Short mmCIF file of C-alpha atoms in Angstrom, two decimals:
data_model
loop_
_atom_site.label_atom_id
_atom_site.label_comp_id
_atom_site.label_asym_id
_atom_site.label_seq_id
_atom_site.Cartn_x
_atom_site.Cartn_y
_atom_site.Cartn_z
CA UNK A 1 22.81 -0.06 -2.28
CA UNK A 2 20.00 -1.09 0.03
CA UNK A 3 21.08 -5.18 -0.27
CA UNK A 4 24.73 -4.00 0.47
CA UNK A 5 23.99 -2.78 3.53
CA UNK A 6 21.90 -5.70 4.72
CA UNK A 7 24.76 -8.34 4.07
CA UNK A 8 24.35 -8.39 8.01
CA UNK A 9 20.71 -8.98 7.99
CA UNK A 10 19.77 -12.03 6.20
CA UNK A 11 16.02 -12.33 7.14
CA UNK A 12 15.84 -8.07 6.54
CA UNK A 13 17.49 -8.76 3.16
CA UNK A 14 15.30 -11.54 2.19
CA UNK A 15 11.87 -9.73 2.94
CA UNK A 16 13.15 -6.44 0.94
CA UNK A 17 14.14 -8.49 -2.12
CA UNK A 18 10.40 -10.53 -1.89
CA UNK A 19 8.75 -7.43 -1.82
CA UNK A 20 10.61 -5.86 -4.60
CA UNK A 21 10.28 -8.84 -6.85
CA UNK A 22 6.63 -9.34 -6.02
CA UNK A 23 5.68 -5.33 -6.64
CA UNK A 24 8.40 -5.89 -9.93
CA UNK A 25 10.74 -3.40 -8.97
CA UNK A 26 12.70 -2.44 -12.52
CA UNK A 27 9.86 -3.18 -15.05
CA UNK A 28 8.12 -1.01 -17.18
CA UNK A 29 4.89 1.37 -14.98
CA UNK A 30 2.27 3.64 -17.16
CA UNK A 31 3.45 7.19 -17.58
CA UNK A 32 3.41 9.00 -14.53
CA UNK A 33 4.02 6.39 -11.98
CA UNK A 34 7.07 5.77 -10.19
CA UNK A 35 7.76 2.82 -7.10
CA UNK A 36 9.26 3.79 -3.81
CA UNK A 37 10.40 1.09 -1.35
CA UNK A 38 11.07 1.27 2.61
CA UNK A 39 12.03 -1.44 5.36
CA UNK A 40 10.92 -1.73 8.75
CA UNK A 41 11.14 -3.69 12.19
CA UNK A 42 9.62 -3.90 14.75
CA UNK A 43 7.98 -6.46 17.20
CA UNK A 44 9.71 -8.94 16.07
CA UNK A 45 8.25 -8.72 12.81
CA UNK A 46 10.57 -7.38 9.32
CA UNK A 47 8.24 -5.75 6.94
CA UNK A 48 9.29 -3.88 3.62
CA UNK A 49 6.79 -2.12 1.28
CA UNK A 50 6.93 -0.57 -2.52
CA UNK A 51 4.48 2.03 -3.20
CA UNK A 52 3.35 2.98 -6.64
CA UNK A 53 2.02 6.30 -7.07
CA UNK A 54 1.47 8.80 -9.44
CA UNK A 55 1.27 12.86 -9.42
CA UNK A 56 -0.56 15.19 -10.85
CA UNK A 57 0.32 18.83 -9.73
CA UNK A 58 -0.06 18.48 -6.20
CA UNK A 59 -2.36 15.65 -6.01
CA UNK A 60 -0.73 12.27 -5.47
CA UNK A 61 -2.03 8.67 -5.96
CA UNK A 62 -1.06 5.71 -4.68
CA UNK A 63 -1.84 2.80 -6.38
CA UNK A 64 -0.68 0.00 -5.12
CA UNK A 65 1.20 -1.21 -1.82
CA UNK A 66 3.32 -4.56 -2.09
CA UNK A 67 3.76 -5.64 1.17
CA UNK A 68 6.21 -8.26 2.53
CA UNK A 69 5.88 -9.16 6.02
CA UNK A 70 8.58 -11.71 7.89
CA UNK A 71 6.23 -12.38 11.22
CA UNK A 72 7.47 -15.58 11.71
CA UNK A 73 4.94 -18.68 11.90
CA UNK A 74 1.29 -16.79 11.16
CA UNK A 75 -1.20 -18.82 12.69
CA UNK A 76 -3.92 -16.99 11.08
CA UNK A 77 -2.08 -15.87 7.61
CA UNK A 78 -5.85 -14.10 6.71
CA UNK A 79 -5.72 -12.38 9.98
CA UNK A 80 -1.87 -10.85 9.49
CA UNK A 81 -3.16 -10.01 6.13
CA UNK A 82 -5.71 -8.10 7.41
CA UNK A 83 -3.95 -6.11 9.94
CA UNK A 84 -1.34 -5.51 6.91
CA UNK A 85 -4.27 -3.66 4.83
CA UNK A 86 -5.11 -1.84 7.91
CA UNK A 87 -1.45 -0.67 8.43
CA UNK A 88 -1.25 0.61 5.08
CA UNK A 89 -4.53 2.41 5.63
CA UNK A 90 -3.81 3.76 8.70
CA UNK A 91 -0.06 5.20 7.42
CA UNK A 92 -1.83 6.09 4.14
CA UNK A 93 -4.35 8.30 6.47
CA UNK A 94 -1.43 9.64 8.86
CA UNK A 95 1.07 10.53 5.49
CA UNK A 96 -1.15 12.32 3.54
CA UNK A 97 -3.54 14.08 6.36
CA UNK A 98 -2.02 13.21 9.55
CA UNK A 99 -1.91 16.94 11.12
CA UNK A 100 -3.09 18.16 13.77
CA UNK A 101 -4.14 21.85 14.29
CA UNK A 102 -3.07 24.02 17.64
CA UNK A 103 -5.51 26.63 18.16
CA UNK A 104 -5.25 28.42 21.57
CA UNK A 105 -3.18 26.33 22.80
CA UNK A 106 -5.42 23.03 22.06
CA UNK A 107 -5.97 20.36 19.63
CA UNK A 108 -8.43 21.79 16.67
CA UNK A 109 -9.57 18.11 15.61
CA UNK A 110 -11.04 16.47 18.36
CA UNK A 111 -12.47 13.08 16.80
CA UNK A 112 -12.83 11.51 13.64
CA UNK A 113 -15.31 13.72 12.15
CA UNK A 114 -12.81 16.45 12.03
CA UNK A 115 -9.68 14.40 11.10
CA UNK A 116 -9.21 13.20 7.70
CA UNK A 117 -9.22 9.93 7.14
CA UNK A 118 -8.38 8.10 3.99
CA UNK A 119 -11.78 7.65 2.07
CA UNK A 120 -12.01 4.20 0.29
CA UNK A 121 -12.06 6.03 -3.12
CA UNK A 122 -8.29 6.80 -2.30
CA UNK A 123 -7.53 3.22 -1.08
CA UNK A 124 -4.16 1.78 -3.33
CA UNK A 125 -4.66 -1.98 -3.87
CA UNK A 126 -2.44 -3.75 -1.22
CA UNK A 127 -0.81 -6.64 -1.83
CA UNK A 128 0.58 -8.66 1.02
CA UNK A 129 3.16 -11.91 1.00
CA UNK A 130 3.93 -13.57 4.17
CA UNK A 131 7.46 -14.76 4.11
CA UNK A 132 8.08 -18.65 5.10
CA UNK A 133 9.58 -17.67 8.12
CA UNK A 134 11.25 -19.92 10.94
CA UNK A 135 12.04 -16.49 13.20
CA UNK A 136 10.16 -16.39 16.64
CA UNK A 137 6.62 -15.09 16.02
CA UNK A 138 6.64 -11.08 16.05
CA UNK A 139 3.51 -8.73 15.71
CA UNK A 140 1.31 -8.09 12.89
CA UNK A 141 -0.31 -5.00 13.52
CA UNK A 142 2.21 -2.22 14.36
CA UNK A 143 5.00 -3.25 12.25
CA UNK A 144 2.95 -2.19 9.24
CA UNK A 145 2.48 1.44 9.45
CA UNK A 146 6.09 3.01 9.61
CA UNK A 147 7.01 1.76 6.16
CA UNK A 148 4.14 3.14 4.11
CA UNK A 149 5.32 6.64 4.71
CA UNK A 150 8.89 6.25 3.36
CA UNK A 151 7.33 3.83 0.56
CA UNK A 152 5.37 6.70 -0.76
CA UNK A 153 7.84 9.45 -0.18
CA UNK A 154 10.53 7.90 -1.82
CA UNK A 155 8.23 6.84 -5.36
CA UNK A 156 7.23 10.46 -4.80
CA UNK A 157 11.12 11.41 -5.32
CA UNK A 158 11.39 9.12 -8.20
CA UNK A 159 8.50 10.89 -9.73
CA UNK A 160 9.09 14.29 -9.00
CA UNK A 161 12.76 14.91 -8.02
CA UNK A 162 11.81 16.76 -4.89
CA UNK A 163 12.34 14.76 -1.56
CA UNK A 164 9.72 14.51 1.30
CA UNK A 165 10.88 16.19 4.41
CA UNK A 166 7.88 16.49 5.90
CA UNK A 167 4.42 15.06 6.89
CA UNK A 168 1.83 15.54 5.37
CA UNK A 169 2.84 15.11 2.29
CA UNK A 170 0.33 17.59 0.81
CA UNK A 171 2.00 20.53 2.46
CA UNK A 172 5.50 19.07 1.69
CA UNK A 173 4.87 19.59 -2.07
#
């Protein structure tokens, strides 16, 4: 369904179908798991993303984050990479804890020592594939983090049968 409606979009199409093929969308997981897949552009970069994950009551896991970014020419392929990991840490972080309390009328957390982050224990192995790419050169930093949320949500559907609505996804299950 996805493909169909990217007929229009040949370099969108092309990094959704390297990311499913490199996370081997359709094979066989362990019990338990499920994939979940999202696209995303912006700043001039075309990222898509397949999250495995697996649930236990109300306590997710993601295992692993495929990444396929479309940048353009990366001059430093370690550094986009790098900022990929990051992305998928920092949406990992915002998805699962990303609230923020209102408590007379301000913000409860106030730095990072109140505001949960991901803790490396909970880090899913990310996997990222730069696409050969002849598109003017986009970002590498931003265009990371909006997919991971849909990734996850969407393998948590396959999993469960109950759709995300809402962030985080702790309080959404």
């Amino acid at each position: 369904f996805r493909a169909a409606m990217l007929a229009a979009a040949p370099r969108d199409l092309a990094v959704l179908q390297l990311a499913a093929e490199s996370a081997q969308w359709g094979s066989a997981l362990p019990a338990g798991h499920a994939r979940g897949i999202a696209l995303h552009e912006s700043f001039g970069s075309i990222v898509a993303q397949v999250a495995e994950v697996s649930v236990e009551g109300r306590n997710v896991r993601v295992h692993r984050v495929t990444c396929a970014i479309d940048c353009g020419f990366a001059v430093n392929p370690a550094g986009v990479i790098a900022q990929m990991e990051s992305a998928v840490v920092f949406g990992l972080s915002a998805a699962r804890y990303g609230e923020i309390g209102i408590e007379r009328g301000g913000a409860v957390q106030s730095n990072f020592d109140d505001y949960r982050l991901l803790r490396i224990s909970e880090m899913p192995f990310v996997d990222t594939i730069l696409v050969a790419s002849d598109g003017a050169m986009g970002g590498a930093g931003e265009p990371g983090v909006p997919p991971v949320a849909p990734a996850v949500a969407n393998a948590l559907f396959a999993a469960t049968g109950k759709r995300i609505r809402r962030l985080p996804i702790a309080s959404a299950l």
